[in-house]
PDB file of C-alpha atoms in Angstrom:
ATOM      1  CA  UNK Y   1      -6.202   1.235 -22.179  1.00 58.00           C
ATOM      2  CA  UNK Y   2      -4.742   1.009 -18.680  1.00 77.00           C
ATOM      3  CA  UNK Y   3      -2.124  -1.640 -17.780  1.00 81.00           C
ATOM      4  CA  UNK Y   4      -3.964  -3.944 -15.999  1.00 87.00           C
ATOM      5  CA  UNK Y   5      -2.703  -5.169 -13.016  1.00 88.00           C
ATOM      6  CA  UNK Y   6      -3.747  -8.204 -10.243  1.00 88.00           C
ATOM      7  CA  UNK Y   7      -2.317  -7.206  -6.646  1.00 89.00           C
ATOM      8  CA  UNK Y   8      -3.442  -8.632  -3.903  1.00 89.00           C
ATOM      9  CA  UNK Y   9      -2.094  -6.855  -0.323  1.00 91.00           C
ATOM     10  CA  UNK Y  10      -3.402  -8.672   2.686  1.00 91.00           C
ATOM     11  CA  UNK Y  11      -3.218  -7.164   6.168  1.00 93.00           C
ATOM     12  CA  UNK Y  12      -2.866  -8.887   9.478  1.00 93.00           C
ATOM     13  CA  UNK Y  13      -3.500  -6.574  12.889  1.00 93.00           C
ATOM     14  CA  UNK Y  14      -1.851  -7.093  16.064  1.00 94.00           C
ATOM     15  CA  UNK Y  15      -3.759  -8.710  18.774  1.00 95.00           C
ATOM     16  CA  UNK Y  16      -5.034  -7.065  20.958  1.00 95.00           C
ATOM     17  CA  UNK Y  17      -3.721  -7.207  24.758  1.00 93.00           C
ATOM     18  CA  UNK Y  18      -6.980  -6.326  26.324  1.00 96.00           C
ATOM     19  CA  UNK Y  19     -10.950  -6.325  25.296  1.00 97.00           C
ATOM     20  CA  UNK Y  20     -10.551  -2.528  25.715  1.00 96.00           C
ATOM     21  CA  UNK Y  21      -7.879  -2.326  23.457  1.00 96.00           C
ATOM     22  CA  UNK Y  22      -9.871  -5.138  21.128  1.00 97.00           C
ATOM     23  CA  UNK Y  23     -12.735  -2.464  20.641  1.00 97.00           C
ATOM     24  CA  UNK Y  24     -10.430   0.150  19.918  1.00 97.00           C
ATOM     25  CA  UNK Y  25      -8.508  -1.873  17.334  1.00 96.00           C
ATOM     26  CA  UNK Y  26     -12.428  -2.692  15.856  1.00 95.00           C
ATOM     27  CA  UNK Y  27     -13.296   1.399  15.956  1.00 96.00           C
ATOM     28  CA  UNK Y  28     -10.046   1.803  14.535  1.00 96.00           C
ATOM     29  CA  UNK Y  29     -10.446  -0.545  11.521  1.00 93.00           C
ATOM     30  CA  UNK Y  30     -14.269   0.480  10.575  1.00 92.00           C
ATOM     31  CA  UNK Y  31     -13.202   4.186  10.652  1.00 92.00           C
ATOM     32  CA  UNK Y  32     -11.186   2.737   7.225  1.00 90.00           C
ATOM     33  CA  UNK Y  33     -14.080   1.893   5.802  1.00 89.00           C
ATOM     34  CA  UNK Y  34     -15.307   5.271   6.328  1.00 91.00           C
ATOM     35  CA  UNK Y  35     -11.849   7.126   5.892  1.00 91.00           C
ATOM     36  CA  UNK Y  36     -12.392   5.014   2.384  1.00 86.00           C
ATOM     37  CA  UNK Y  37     -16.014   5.990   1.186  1.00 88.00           C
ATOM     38  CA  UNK Y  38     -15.161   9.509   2.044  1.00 90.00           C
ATOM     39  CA  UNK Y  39     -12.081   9.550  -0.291  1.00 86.00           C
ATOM     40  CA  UNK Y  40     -14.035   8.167  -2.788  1.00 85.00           C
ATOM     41  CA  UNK Y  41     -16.669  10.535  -2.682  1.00 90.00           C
ATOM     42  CA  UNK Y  42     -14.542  13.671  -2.514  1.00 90.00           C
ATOM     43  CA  UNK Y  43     -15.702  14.278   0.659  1.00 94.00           C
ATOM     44  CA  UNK Y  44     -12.231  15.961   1.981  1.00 93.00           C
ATOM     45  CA  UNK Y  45     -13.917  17.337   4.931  1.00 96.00           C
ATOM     46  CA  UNK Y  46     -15.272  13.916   5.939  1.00 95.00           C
ATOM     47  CA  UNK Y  47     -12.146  12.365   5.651  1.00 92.00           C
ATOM     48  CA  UNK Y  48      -9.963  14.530   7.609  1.00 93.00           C
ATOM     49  CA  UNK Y  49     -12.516  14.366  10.049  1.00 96.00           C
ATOM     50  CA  UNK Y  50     -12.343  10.397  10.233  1.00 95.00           C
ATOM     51  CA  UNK Y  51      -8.744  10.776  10.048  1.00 93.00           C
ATOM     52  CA  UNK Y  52      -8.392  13.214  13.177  1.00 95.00           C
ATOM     53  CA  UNK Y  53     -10.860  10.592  14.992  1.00 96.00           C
ATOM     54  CA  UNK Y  54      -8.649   7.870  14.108  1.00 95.00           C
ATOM     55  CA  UNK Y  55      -5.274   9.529  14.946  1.00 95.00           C
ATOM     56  CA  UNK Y  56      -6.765  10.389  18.518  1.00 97.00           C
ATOM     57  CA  UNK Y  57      -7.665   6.158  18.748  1.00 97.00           C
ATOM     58  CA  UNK Y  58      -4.556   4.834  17.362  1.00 95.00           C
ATOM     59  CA  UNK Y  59      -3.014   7.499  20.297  1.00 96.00           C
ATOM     60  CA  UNK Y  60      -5.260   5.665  23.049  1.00 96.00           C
ATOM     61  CA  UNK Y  61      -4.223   2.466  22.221  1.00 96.00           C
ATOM     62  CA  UNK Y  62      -0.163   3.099  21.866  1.00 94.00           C
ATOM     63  CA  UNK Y  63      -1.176   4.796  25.638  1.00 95.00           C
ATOM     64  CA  UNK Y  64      -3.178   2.235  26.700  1.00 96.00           C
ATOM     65  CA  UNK Y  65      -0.458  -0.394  25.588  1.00 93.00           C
ATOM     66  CA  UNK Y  66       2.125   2.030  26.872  1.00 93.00           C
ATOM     67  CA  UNK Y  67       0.205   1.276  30.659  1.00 94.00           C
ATOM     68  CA  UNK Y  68       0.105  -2.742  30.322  1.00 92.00           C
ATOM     69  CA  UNK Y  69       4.130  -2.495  29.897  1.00 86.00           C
ATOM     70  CA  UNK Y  70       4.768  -0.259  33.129  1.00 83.00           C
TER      71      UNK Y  70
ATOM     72  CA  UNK D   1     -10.922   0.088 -33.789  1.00 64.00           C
ATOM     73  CA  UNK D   2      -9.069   0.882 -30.524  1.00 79.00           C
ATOM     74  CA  UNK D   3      -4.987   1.612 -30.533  1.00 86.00           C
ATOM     75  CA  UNK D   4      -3.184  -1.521 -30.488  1.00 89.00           C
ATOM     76  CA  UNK D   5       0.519  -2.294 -29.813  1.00 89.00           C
ATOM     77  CA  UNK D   6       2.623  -5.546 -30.958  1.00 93.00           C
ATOM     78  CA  UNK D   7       4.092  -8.061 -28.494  1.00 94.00           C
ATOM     79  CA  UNK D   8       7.434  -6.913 -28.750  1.00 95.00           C
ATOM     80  CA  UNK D   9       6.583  -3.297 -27.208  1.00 94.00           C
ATOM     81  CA  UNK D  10       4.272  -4.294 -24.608  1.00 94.00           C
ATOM     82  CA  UNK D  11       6.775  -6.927 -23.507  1.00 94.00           C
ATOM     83  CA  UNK D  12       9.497  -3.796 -23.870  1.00 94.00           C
ATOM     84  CA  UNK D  13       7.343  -1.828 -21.624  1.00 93.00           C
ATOM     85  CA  UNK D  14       7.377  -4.254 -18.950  1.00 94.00           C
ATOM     86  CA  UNK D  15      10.747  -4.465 -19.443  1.00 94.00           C
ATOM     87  CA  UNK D  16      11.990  -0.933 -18.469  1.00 93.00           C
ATOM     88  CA  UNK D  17       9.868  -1.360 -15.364  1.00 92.00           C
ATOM     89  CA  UNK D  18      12.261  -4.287 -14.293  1.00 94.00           C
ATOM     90  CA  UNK D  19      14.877  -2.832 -15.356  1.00 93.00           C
ATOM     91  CA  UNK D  20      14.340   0.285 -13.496  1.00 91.00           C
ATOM     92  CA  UNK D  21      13.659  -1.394 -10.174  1.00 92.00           C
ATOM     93  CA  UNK D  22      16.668  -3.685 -10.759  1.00 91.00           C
ATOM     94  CA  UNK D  23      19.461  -1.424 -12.018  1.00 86.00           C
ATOM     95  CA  UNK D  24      22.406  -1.923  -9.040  1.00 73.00           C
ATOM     96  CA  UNK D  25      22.255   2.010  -6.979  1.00 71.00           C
ATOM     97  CA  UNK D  26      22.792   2.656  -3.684  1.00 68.00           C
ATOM     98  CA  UNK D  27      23.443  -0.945  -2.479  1.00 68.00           C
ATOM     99  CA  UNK D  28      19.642  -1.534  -1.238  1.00 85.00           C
ATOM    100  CA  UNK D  29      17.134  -3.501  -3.378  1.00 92.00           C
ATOM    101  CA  UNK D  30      14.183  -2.114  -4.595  1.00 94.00           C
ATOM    102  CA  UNK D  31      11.256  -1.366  -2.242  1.00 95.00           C
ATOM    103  CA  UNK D  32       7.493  -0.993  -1.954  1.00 96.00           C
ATOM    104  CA  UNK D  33       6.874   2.385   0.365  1.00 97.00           C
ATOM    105  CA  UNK D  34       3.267   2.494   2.045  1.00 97.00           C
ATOM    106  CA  UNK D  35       2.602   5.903   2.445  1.00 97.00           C
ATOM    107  CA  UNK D  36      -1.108   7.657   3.941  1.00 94.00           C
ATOM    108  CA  UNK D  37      -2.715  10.513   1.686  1.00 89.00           C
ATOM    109  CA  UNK D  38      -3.260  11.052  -1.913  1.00 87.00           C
ATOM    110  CA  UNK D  39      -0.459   9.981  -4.196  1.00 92.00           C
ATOM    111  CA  UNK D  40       1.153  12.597  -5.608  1.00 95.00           C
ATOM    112  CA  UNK D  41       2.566  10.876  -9.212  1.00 94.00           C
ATOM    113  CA  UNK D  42       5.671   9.280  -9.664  1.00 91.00           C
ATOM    114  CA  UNK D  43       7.376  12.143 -10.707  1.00 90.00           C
ATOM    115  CA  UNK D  44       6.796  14.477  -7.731  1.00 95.00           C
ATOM    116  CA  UNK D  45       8.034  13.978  -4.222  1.00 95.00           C
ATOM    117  CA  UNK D  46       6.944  11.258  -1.839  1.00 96.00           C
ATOM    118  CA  UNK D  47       4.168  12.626   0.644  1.00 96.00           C
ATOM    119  CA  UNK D  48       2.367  11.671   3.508  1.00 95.00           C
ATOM    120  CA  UNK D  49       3.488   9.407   6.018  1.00 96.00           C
ATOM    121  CA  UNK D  50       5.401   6.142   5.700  1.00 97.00           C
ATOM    122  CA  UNK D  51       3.068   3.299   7.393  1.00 97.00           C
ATOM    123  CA  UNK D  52       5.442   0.305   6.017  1.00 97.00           C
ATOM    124  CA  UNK D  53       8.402  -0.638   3.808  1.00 97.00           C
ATOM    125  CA  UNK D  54       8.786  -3.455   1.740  1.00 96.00           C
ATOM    126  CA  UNK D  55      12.009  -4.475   1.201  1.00 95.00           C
ATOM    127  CA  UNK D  56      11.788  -6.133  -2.211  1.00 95.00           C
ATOM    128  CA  UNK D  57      13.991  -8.994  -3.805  1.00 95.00           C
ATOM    129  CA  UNK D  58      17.243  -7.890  -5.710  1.00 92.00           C
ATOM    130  CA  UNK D  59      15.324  -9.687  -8.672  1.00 94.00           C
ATOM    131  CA  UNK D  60      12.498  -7.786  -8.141  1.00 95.00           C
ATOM    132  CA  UNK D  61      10.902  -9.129 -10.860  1.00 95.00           C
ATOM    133  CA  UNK D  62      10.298 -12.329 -12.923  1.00 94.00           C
ATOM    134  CA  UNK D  63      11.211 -12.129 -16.967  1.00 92.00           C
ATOM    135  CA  UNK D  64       9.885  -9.660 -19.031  1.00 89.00           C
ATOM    136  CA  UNK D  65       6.881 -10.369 -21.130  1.00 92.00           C
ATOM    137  CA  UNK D  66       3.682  -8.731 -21.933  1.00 94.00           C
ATOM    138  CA  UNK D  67       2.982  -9.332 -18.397  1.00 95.00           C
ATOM    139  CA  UNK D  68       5.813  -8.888 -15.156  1.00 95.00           C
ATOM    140  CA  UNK D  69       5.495 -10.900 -11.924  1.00 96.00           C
ATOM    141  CA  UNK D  70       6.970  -9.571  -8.908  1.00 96.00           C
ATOM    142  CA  UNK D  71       9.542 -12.013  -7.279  1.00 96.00           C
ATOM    143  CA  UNK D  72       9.645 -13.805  -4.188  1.00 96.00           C
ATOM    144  CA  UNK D  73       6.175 -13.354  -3.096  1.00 95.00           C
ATOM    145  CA  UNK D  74       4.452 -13.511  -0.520  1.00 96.00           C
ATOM    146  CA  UNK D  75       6.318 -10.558   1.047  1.00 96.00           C
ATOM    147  CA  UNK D  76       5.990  -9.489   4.652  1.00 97.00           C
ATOM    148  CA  UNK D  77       6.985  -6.431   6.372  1.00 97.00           C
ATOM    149  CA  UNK D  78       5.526  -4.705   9.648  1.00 97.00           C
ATOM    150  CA  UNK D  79       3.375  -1.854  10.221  1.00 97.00           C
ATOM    151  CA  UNK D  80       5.285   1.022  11.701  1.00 97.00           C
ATOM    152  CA  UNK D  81       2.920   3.568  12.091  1.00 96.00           C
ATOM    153  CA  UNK D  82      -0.364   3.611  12.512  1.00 95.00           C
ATOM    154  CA  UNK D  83      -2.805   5.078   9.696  1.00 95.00           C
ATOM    155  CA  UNK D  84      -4.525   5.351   6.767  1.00 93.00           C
ATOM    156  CA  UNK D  85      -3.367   3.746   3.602  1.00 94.00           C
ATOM    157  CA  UNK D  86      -3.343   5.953   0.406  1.00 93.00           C
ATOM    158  CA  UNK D  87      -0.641   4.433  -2.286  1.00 94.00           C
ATOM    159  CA  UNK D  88       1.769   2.498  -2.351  1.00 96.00           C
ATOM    160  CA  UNK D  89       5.107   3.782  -4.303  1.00 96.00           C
ATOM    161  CA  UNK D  90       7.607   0.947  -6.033  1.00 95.00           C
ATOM    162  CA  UNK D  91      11.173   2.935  -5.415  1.00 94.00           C
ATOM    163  CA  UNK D  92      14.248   2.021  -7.089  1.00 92.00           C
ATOM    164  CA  UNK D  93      17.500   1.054  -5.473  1.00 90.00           C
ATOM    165  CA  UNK D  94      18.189   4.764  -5.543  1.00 88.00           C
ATOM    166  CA  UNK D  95      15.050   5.500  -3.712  1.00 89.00           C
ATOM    167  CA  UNK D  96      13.773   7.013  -7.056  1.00 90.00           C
ATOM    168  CA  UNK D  97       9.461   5.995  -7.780  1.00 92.00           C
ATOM    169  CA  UNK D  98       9.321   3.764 -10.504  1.00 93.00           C
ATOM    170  CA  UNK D  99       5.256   3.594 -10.175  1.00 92.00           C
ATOM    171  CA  UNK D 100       2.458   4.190  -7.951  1.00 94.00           C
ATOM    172  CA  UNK D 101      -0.452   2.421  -6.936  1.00 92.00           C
ATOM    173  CA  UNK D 102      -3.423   4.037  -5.154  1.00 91.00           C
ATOM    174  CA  UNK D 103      -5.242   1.714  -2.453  1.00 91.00           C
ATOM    175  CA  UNK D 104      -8.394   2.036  -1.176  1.00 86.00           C
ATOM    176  CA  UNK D 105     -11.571  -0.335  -0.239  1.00 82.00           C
ATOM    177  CA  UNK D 106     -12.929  -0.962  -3.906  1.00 81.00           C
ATOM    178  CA  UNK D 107     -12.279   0.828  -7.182  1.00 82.00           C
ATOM    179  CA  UNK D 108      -8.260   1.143  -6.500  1.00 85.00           C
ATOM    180  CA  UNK D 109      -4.977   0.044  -7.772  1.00 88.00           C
ATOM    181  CA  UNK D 110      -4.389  -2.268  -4.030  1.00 88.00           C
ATOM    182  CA  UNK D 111      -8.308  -3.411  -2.921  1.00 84.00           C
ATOM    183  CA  UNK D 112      -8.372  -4.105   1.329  1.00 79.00           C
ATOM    184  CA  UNK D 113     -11.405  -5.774   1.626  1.00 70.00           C
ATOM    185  CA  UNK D 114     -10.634  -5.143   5.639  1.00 66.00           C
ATOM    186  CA  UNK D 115     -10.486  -1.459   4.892  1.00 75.00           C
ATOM    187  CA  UNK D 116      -7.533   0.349   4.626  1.00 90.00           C
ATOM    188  CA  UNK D 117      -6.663   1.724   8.510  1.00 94.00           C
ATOM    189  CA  UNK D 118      -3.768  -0.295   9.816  1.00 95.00           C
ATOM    190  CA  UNK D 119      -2.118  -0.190  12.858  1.00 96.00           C
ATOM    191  CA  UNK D 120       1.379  -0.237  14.329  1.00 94.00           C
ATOM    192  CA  UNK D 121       2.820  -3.662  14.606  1.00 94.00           C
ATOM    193  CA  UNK D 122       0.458  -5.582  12.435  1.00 95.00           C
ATOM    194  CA  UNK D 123       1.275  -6.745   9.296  1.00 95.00           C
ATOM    195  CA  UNK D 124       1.452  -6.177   5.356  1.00 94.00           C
ATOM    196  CA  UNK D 125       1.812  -9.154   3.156  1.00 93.00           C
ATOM    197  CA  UNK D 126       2.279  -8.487  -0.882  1.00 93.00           C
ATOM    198  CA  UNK D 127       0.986 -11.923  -1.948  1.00 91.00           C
ATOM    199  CA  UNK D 128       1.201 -10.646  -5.254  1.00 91.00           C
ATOM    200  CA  UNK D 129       1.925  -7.813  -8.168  1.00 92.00           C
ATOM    201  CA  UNK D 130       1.324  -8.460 -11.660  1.00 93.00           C
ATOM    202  CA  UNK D 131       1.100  -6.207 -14.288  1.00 93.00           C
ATOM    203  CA  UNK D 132       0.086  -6.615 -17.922  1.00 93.00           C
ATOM    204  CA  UNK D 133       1.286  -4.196 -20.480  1.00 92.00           C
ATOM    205  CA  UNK D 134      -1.829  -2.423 -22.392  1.00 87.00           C
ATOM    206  CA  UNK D 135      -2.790  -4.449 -25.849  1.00 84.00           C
TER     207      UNK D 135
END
């Protein structure tokens, strides 16, 4: 039998400076779900696929961010 | 009739975690490291990338019993990179894993209903960690 355990981790994103930036954040967060189901599955291909996506949006919105705070 | 253990060695069980995280070391108090990939086990190297640290209390943990309360929850720390969350590692104050925790959408260790991509400068709250020592 397994210790059981009761943790609860809550996560809060940072808002978003523009609506561009908003639907990034949103692509960005339901590629999780994704990244998620694939690691469940055993899909490793799928998820370093959604991964690499994921990378390349988090680096368009630390650009795009980057712009607002020239 | 399944394996069964008294009170007194589940609550000593729970005990050697606290004491582990607890035990004075390099000056820091224990932490919770957020890492991205597959956990590799306790005893193996950390991997992946570090998404957050959780700076934990110096009484990490409540008293002993069959079941062990984290202290001084909720806990807050920042995102600092942005990724996917794999596991979450409970270090020592040497920096030494004392346990791991896998974290994922459903079926894990750490549930995110919200999924499990977080990005830089958001935030991770630990509202709580309890574990209960096996019967």
């Amino acid at each position: 039998m397994d210790t059981e355990k009761t943790i609860v981790l809550t996560y809060t994103p940072p808002i978003p400076a523009t609506a561009e930036i908003a639907n990034l954040h949103d692509l960005f967060h339901a590629n999780g779900f994704l990244i998620s189901r694939a690691r469940r599955m055993g899909d490793a291909a799928e998820e370093a696929r959604l991964e690499a996506a994921n990378a390349a949006t988090a680096a368009e919105i630390d650009k795009l961010n980057a712009e607002l705070k020239k | 009739m399944a394996l069964t253990h008294s009170t007194a060695v589940r609550t000593a069980c729970m005990a050697a975690i606290k004491t582990a995280a607890e035990t004075a070391g390099g000056g820091a108090n224990a932490t919770m490291d957020f890492r991205s990939g597959s956990a590799p086990g306790c005893a193996n190297a950390i991997t992946g990338t570090q998404l957050a640290l959780l700076a934990l209390l110096a009484t990490t943990f409540g008293a002993a019993g069959v079941t062990l309360t984290m202290a001084g929850t909720p806990l807050t720390t920042s995102v600092l990179a942005s990724g996917t969350l794999g596991y979450a590692r409970l270090l020592d104050r040497n920096a030494v894993g004392v346990e791991e925790a896998n974290i994922g959408t459903s079926g894990s260790d750490i549930n995110f209903a919200g999924g499990i991509a977080v990005l830089a400068g958001g935030t991770l709250t630990l509202s709580s960690y309890a574990l209960t020592a096996p019967n």
